[in-house]
Coordinates of N, CA and C in Angstrom, one line a residue:
X1 N 80.8 106.3 64.0 CA 80.3 105.5 65.1 C 80.3 106.3 66.4
X2 N 79.3 106.3 67.2 CA 79.2 107.0 68.4 C 80.2 106.4 69.4
X3 N 80.7 107.2 70.3 CA 81.7 106.6 71.3 C 81.0 105.7 72.3
X4 N 79.7 106.0 72.6 CA 79.0 105.1 73.5 C 78.8 103.7 72.9
X5 N 78.4 103.6 71.6 CA 78.2 102.4 71.0 C 79.6 101.6 70.8
X6 N 80.6 102.4 70.6 CA 81.9 101.8 70.4 C 82.4 101.1 71.7
X7 N 82.1 101.8 72.8 CA 82.5 101.3 74.1 C 81.7 100.1 74.5
X8 N 80.4 100.1 74.3 CA 79.6 98.9 74.6 C 80.0 97.8 73.7
X9 N 80.3 98.1 72.4 CA 80.7 97.0 71.5 C 82.0 96.3 71.9
X10 N 82.9 97.0 72.7 CA 84.1 96.5 73.1 C 84.0 95.6 74.3
X11 N 83.2 94.6 74.1 CA 83.1 93.5 75.0 C 82.7 93.9 76.4
X12 N 81.5 93.8 76.7 CA 81.0 94.2 78.0 C 81.7 93.4 79.1
X13 N 82.1 92.1 78.8 CA 82.7 91.3 79.8 C 84.0 91.9 80.3
X14 N 84.8 92.4 79.4 CA 86.1 93.0 79.8 C 85.8 94.3 80.7
X15 N 84.9 95.2 80.2 CA 84.7 96.4 80.9 C 84.0 96.2 82.3
X16 N 83.1 95.2 82.3 CA 82.4 94.9 83.6 C 83.3 94.3 84.6
X17 N 84.3 93.5 84.1 CA 85.3 92.9 85.0 C 86.1 94.0 85.6
X18 N 86.5 95.0 84.8 CA 87.3 96.1 85.3 C 86.5 96.9 86.4
X19 N 85.3 97.2 86.1 CA 84.4 97.9 87.0 C 84.2 97.2 88.3
X20 N 84.0 95.9 88.2 CA 83.8 95.1 89.4 C 85.0 95.0 90.2
X21 N 86.2 94.9 89.6 CA 87.5 94.9 90.3 C 87.7 96.2 91.1
X22 N 87.4 97.3 90.4 CA 87.7 98.6 91.0 C 86.7 98.8 92.1
X23 N 85.4 98.6 91.9 CA 84.4 98.8 92.9 C 84.7 97.8 94.1
X24 N 85.1 96.6 93.8 CA 85.4 95.6 94.8 C 86.5 96.1 95.7
X25 N 87.6 96.6 95.1 CA 88.7 97.1 95.9 C 88.3 98.3 96.7
X26 N 87.4 99.2 96.2 CA 87.0 100.3 97.0 C 86.1 99.9 98.1
X27 N 85.2 98.9 97.9 CA 84.4 98.3 99.0 C 85.3 97.7 100.1
X28 N 86.3 96.9 99.6 CA 87.2 96.3 100.6 C 88.0 97.4 101.4
X29 N 88.3 98.5 100.7 CA 89.0 99.6 101.4 C 88.1 100.2 102.4
X30 N 86.8 100.4 102.1 CA 85.9 101.0 103.0 C 85.7 100.1 104.2
X31 N 85.6 98.8 103.9 CA 85.4 97.8 105.0 C 86.7 97.7 105.9
X32 N 87.8 97.8 105.3 CA 89.1 97.8 106.0 C 89.2 99.0 106.9
X33 N 88.7 100.2 106.4 CA 88.8 101.4 107.2 C 87.8 101.3 108.4
X34 N 86.7 100.7 108.2 CA 85.7 100.5 109.3 C 86.2 99.6 110.4
X35 N 87.1 98.7 110.0 CA 87.7 97.8 111.0 C 89.0 98.4 111.7
X36 N 89.5 99.4 111.1 CA 90.8 100.0 111.5 C 90.7 100.5 113.0
X37 N 91.7 100.2 113.7 CA 91.8 100.7 115.1 C 93.1 101.6 115.2
X38 N 93.7 101.9 114.1 CA 94.9 102.7 114.1 C 94.5 104.1 114.6
X39 N 95.4 104.8 115.3 CA 95.1 106.2 115.7 C 95.1 107.0 114.4
X40 N 94.2 108.0 114.4 CA 94.1 108.9 113.3 C 94.8 110.2 113.6
X41 N 95.7 110.6 112.7 CA 96.4 111.8 112.8 C 95.8 112.9 111.9
X42 N 95.2 113.9 112.5 CA 94.6 115.0 111.7 C 95.6 116.0 111.4
X43 N 95.7 116.4 110.1 CA 96.6 117.4 109.7 C 95.9 118.5 109.0
X44 N 96.1 119.7 109.4 CA 95.4 120.8 108.8 C 95.8 121.1 107.3
X45 N 97.1 120.7 107.0 CA 97.6 121.0 105.7 C 97.6 119.8 104.8
X46 N 96.7 118.9 105.0 CA 96.6 117.7 104.2 C 95.6 118.0 103.0
X47 N 96.0 118.9 102.1 CA 95.2 119.3 101.0 C 95.9 119.0 99.7
X48 N 95.1 118.8 98.6 CA 95.7 118.5 97.3 C 96.5 119.7 96.8
X49 N 97.7 119.4 96.2 CA 98.5 120.5 95.7 C 98.1 120.7 94.2
X50 N 98.3 122.0 93.8 CA 98.0 122.3 92.4 C 99.2 122.1 91.6
X51 N 99.1 121.4 90.5 CA 100.1 121.1 89.6 C 99.7 121.7 88.2
X52 N 100.7 121.9 87.3 CA 100.3 122.4 86.0 C 99.6 121.3 85.2
X53 N 98.4 121.6 84.6 CA 97.6 120.6 84.0 C 98.4 119.9 82.8
X54 N 99.3 120.7 82.1 CA 100.0 120.1 81.0 C 100.9 119.0 81.5
X55 N 101.6 119.2 82.6 CA 102.5 118.2 83.1 C 101.8 116.9 83.5
X56 N 100.6 117.1 84.1 CA 99.8 116.0 84.5 C 99.3 115.2 83.2
X57 N 98.9 116.0 82.2 CA 98.4 115.4 81.0 C 99.5 114.7 80.2
X58 N 100.6 115.3 80.1 CA 101.8 114.6 79.4 C 102.2 113.4 80.1
X59 N 102.2 113.4 81.5 CA 102.6 112.2 82.2 C 101.6 111.1 82.0
X60 N 100.3 111.4 82.1 CA 99.3 110.4 81.9 C 99.3 109.8 80.5
X61 N 99.5 110.7 79.5 CA 99.5 110.3 78.2 C 100.7 109.4 77.8
X62 N 101.8 109.8 78.3 CA 103.0 109.0 78.0 C 102.9 107.6 78.7
X63 N 102.4 107.7 79.9 CA 102.2 106.4 80.6 C 101.2 105.5 79.9
X64 N 100.2 106.1 79.4 CA 99.1 105.3 78.7 C 99.7 104.7 77.4
X65 N 100.4 105.5 76.6 CA 101.0 104.9 75.4 C 102.1 103.9 75.6
X66 N 102.9 104.1 76.7 CA 103.8 103.1 77.1 C 103.1 101.8 77.5
X67 N 102.0 101.9 78.2 CA 101.3 100.8 78.7 C 100.7 100.1 77.5
X68 N 100.1 100.8 76.5 CA 99.5 100.2 75.3 C 100.6 99.4 74.6
X69 N 101.8 100.0 74.4 CA 102.9 99.3 73.7 C 103.3 98.1 74.5
X70 N 103.7 98.2 75.7 CA 104.2 97.1 76.5 C 103.1 96.1 76.8
X71 N 101.9 96.5 77.0 CA 100.8 95.5 77.2 C 100.6 94.6 76.0
X72 N 100.7 95.2 74.8 CA 100.6 94.3 73.6 C 101.8 93.5 73.3
X73 N 103.0 94.0 73.7 CA 104.2 93.2 73.5 C 104.3 92.0 74.5
X74 N 103.6 92.1 75.6 CA 103.7 91.0 76.6 C 102.4 90.2 76.6
X75 N 101.6 90.2 75.5 CA 100.4 89.5 75.4 C 99.4 89.9 76.5
X76 N 99.4 91.1 76.9 CA 98.4 91.6 77.9 C 98.8 91.4 79.3
X77 N 99.9 90.7 79.6 CA 100.3 90.5 81.0 C 100.7 91.8 81.7
X78 N 101.4 92.6 81.1 CA 101.7 93.9 81.7 C 100.5 94.8 81.8
X79 N 99.6 94.7 80.9 CA 98.3 95.4 81.0 C 97.5 95.0 82.2
X80 N 97.4 93.7 82.5 CA 96.7 93.2 83.6 C 97.4 93.7 84.9
X81 N 98.8 93.6 84.9 CA 99.5 94.1 86.1 C 99.3 95.6 86.3
X82 N 99.3 96.4 85.3 CA 99.2 97.8 85.4 C 97.8 98.2 85.9
X83 N 96.8 97.5 85.4 CA 95.4 97.7 85.8 C 95.2 97.4 87.3
X84 N 95.7 96.2 87.7 CA 95.6 95.9 89.1 C 96.4 96.9 90.0
X85 N 97.5 97.3 89.5 CA 98.3 98.3 90.3 C 97.5 99.6 90.4
X86 N 96.9 100.1 89.3 CA 96.1 101.3 89.4 C 94.9 101.1 90.4
X87 N 94.3 100.0 90.3 CA 93.2 99.7 91.3 C 93.7 99.8 92.7
X88 N 94.8 99.1 93.0 CA 95.4 99.1 94.3 C 95.8 100.5 94.8
X89 N 96.4 101.3 93.9 CA 96.8 102.6 94.2 C 95.6 103.5 94.6
X90 N 94.5 103.4 93.8 CA 93.3 104.1 94.1 C 92.8 103.8 95.5
X91 N 92.7 102.5 95.8 CA 92.2 102.1 97.1 C 93.2 102.5 98.2
X92 N 94.5 102.4 98.0 CA 95.4 102.7 99.0 C 95.4 104.3 99.3
X93 N 95.3 105.0 98.2 CA 95.3 106.5 98.4 C 94.1 106.9 99.2
X94 N 92.9 106.3 99.0 CA 91.7 106.6 99.8 C 92.0 106.2 101.3
X95 N 92.6 105.0 101.5 CA 92.9 104.6 102.8 C 93.9 105.5 103.5
X96 N 94.9 105.9 102.8 CA 96.0 106.8 103.3 C 95.4 108.1 103.7
X97 N 94.6 108.7 102.8 CA 94.0 110.0 103.1 C 93.1 109.9 104.3
X98 N 92.3 108.8 104.4 CA 91.5 108.6 105.6 C 92.3 108.5 106.9
X99 N 93.3 107.7 106.9 CA 94.1 107.6 108.1 C 94.8 108.9 108.5
X100 N 95.1 109.8 107.6 CA 95.7 111.0 107.9 C 94.7 112.1 108.3
X101 N 93.5 112.0 107.8 CA 92.5 113.1 108.1 C 91.4 112.6 109.0
X102 N 91.1 111.3 109.0 CA 90.0 110.8 109.8 C 88.6 111.0 109.1
X103 N 88.6 111.4 107.9 CA 87.3 111.7 107.2 C 87.2 110.8 105.9
X104 N 86.4 109.8 106.0 CA 86.2 108.9 104.9 C 85.6 109.6 103.7
X105 N 84.6 110.4 103.9 CA 84.0 111.1 102.7 C 85.0 112.0 102.0
X106 N 85.8 112.7 102.8 CA 86.8 113.6 102.2 C 87.8 112.8 101.5
X107 N 88.3 111.6 102.1 CA 89.3 110.8 101.4 C 88.7 110.2 100.1
X108 N 87.5 109.8 100.1 CA 86.9 109.2 98.9 C 86.7 110.3 97.8
X109 N 86.2 111.4 98.2 CA 85.9 112.5 97.3 C 87.2 113.1 96.7
X110 N 88.2 113.3 97.5 CA 89.5 113.9 97.0 C 90.1 113.1 96.0
X111 N 90.0 111.8 96.1 CA 90.7 110.9 95.1 C 89.8 110.8 93.8
X112 N 88.5 110.7 94.0 CA 87.6 110.5 92.9 C 87.1 111.7 92.2
X113 N 87.4 112.9 92.6 CA 87.0 114.1 91.9 C 87.5 114.1 90.5
X114 N 88.8 113.8 90.3 CA 89.3 113.7 89.0 C 89.3 112.3 88.5
X115 N 89.2 111.3 89.4 CA 89.1 109.9 89.1 C 87.9 109.5 88.3
X116 N 86.8 110.3 88.4 CA 85.6 110.1 87.6 C 86.0 110.1 86.1
X117 N 86.9 110.9 85.7 CA 87.3 110.9 84.3 C 88.6 110.1 84.0
X118 N 89.5 110.0 85.0 CA 90.7 109.3 84.8 C 90.5 107.8 84.8
X119 N 89.6 107.3 85.6 CA 89.4 105.8 85.7 C 88.8 105.3 84.3
X120 N 87.8 105.9 83.7 CA 87.4 105.5 82.4 C 88.6 105.5 81.3
X121 N 89.4 106.5 81.4 CA 90.5 106.6 80.5 C 91.5 105.5 80.7
X122 N 91.7 105.1 82.0 CA 92.6 103.9 82.3 C 91.9 102.7 81.8
X123 N 90.6 102.6 81.9 CA 89.9 101.4 81.3 C 90.1 101.3 79.8
X124 N 90.0 102.4 79.1 CA 90.2 102.4 77.7 C 91.6 102.0 77.4
X125 N 92.5 102.5 78.1 CA 94.0 102.2 77.9 C 94.2 100.7 78.1
X126 N 93.5 100.1 79.1 CA 93.6 98.7 79.3 C 93.0 97.9 78.1
X127 N 91.9 98.4 77.6 CA 91.2 97.8 76.5 C 92.2 97.8 75.3
X128 N 92.9 98.9 75.1 CA 93.8 99.0 73.9 C 95.1 98.2 74.2
X129 N 95.5 98.1 75.4 CA 96.7 97.4 75.7 C 96.6 95.9 75.8
X130 N 95.3 95.4 75.8 CA 95.1 94.0 75.9 C 94.7 93.4 74.6
X131 N 94.9 94.1 73.5 CA 94.5 93.6 72.2 C 95.1 92.2 71.9
X132 N 96.4 92.1 72.1 CA 97.1 90.8 71.7 C 96.6 89.7 72.6
X133 N 96.3 90.0 73.9 CA 95.7 89.0 74.8 C 94.4 88.5 74.3
X134 N 93.5 89.4 74.0 CA 92.2 89.0 73.5 C 92.3 88.3 72.2
X135 N 93.2 88.7 71.3 CA 93.4 88.0 70.0 C 93.9 86.6 70.2
X136 N 94.8 86.4 71.1 CA 95.3 85.1 71.5 C 94.2 84.2 72.1
X137 N 93.4 84.8 73.0 CA 92.4 84.0 73.6 C 91.3 83.6 72.5
X138 N 91.0 84.5 71.6 CA 90.1 84.1 70.5 C 90.6 82.9 69.7
X139 N 92.0 83.0 69.4 CA 92.6 81.9 68.6 C 92.6 80.6 69.4
X140 N 92.9 80.7 70.7 CA 93.0 79.5 71.6 C 91.6 78.8 71.6
X141 N 90.6 79.6 71.9 CA 89.2 79.0 72.0 C 88.6 78.7 70.6
X142 N 89.2 79.2 69.6 CA 88.7 78.9 68.2 C 87.4 79.6 67.8
X143 N 87.0 80.5 68.6 CA 85.8 81.3 68.2 C 85.9 82.7 68.8
X144 N 84.9 83.5 68.4 CA 84.9 85.0 68.8 C 84.5 85.2 70.2
X145 N 85.4 85.1 71.2 CA 85.1 85.3 72.6 C 85.1 86.8 72.9
X146 N 86.1 87.5 72.4 CA 86.3 88.9 72.6 C 86.2 89.7 71.3
X147 N 85.6 90.9 71.4 CA 85.5 91.8 70.2 C 86.9 92.3 69.9
X148 N 87.2 92.3 68.6 CA 88.5 92.8 68.2 C 88.2 94.1 67.4
X149 N 88.9 95.2 67.8 CA 88.7 96.5 67.3 C 89.3 96.6 65.9
X150 N 88.5 97.3 65.0 CA 89.1 97.7 63.7 C 90.0 98.9 63.9
X151 N 90.8 99.2 62.9 CA 91.7 100.3 63.0 C 91.0 101.6 63.3
X152 N 89.8 101.8 62.7 CA 89.0 103.1 63.0 C 88.5 103.1 64.4
X153 N 88.1 101.9 64.9 CA 87.7 101.9 66.3 C 88.8 102.1 67.3
X154 N 90.0 101.6 67.0 CA 91.1 101.9 67.8 C 91.5 103.4 67.9
X155 N 91.4 104.0 66.7 CA 91.7 105.5 66.6 C 90.7 106.2 67.5
X156 N 89.4 105.8 67.3 CA 88.3 106.5 68.1 C 88.5 106.3 69.6
X157 N 88.9 105.1 70.0 CA 89.2 104.8 71.4 C 90.4 105.6 71.9
X158 N 91.4 105.7 71.1 CA 92.6 106.5 71.5 C 92.2 108.0 71.7
X159 N 91.4 108.5 70.7 CA 91.0 109.9 70.8 C 90.2 110.1 72.1
X160 N 89.2 109.2 72.3 CA 88.4 109.4 73.5 C 89.3 109.3 74.8
X161 N 90.3 108.4 74.8 CA 91.2 108.3 76.0 C 92.0 109.6 76.1
X162 N 92.4 110.2 75.1 CA 93.2 111.4 75.1 C 92.3 112.6 75.7
X163 N 91.1 112.7 75.2 CA 90.2 113.7 75.7 C 89.9 113.5 77.2
X164 N 89.6 112.3 77.6 CA 89.4 112.0 79.0 C 90.6 112.4 79.9
X165 N 91.8 112.0 79.4 CA 93.0 112.4 80.2 C 93.2 113.9 80.2
X166 N 92.9 114.6 79.1 CA 93.1 116.0 79.1 C 92.1 116.7 80.1
X167 N 90.8 116.3 80.0 CA 89.9 116.9 80.9 C 90.2 116.6 82.4
X168 N 90.6 115.3 82.6 CA 91.0 114.9 84.0 C 92.2 115.7 84.5
X169 N 93.1 116.0 83.6 CA 94.3 116.7 84.1 C 93.9 118.2 84.5
X170 N 93.0 118.8 83.8 CA 92.5 120.1 84.1 C 91.8 120.0 85.5
X171 N 90.9 119.0 85.6 CA 90.2 118.9 86.9 C 91.2 118.6 88.0
X172 N 92.2 117.8 87.8 CA 93.1 117.5 88.8 C 94.0 118.7 89.2
X173 N 94.3 119.5 88.2 CA 95.1 120.7 88.5 C 94.4 121.8 89.2
X174 N 93.1 122.0 88.8 CA 92.4 123.2 89.3 C 91.3 122.9 90.3
X175 N 90.4 121.9 89.9 CA 89.2 121.7 90.7 C 89.6 120.9 92.0
X176 N 90.4 119.9 91.8 CA 90.7 119.0 93.0 C 91.3 119.8 94.2
X177 N 92.3 120.6 93.9 CA 92.9 121.4 95.0 C 91.8 122.4 95.6
X178 N 91.1 123.1 94.8 CA 90.1 124.0 95.3 C 89.0 123.3 96.1
X179 N 88.5 122.2 95.5 CA 87.4 121.5 96.2 C 87.9 120.8 97.5
X180 N 89.2 120.4 97.5 CA 89.7 119.7 98.7 C 89.8 120.7 99.8
X181 N 90.2 121.9 99.5 CA 90.2 123.0 100.6 C 88.8 123.3 101.1
X182 N 87.9 123.4 100.2 CA 86.5 123.7 100.6 C 85.9 122.6 101.4
X183 N 86.1 121.4 100.9 CA 85.5 120.2 101.6 C 86.1 120.0 102.9
X184 N 87.4 120.3 103.1 CA 88.1 120.1 104.3 C 87.5 121.0 105.4
X185 N 87.2 122.3 104.9 CA 86.7 123.3 105.9 C 85.2 122.9 106.3
X186 N 84.5 122.4 105.3 CA 83.1 122.0 105.6 C 83.0 120.8 106.5
X187 N 83.8 119.8 106.2 CA 83.8 118.5 107.0 C 84.6 118.7 108.3

């Protein structure tokens, strides 16, 4: 089965809800920044630091597997909490970088350079960690509201999540610091 078909099959409602939440928080952050009257402190050294990609990858992967385990043990409650926390942290990071540099485009780009890959991986992690929640809701409603993954589909989703986290860690370790320096000089 192709990954694209597998992702679409995994209930568009769940994935669209995640996307709308994330985009909604980012729009609210941009709106909040436009209303901000706080003084802006420009710092020349406010650039992304380079970390070893393997340490980033291991951290993200251990966090993801912990979330999958804990999310399913708590019937998805921890999964929802972790998803909302990640959305909030993304928005706050953009806001913080903006208040420190005064450049919204720099703030948005510096966070989302590697976030383009990491955010879909987080969404897949949420999908895997909310299995018991979706199963419970299907039983409560008495019909098939949410798609339930087969074992093969779960393995494919986990592999895709691992690949996305791996590529995102390389981008975060090498490209984000390099591009942040270049972008800061241009802007």
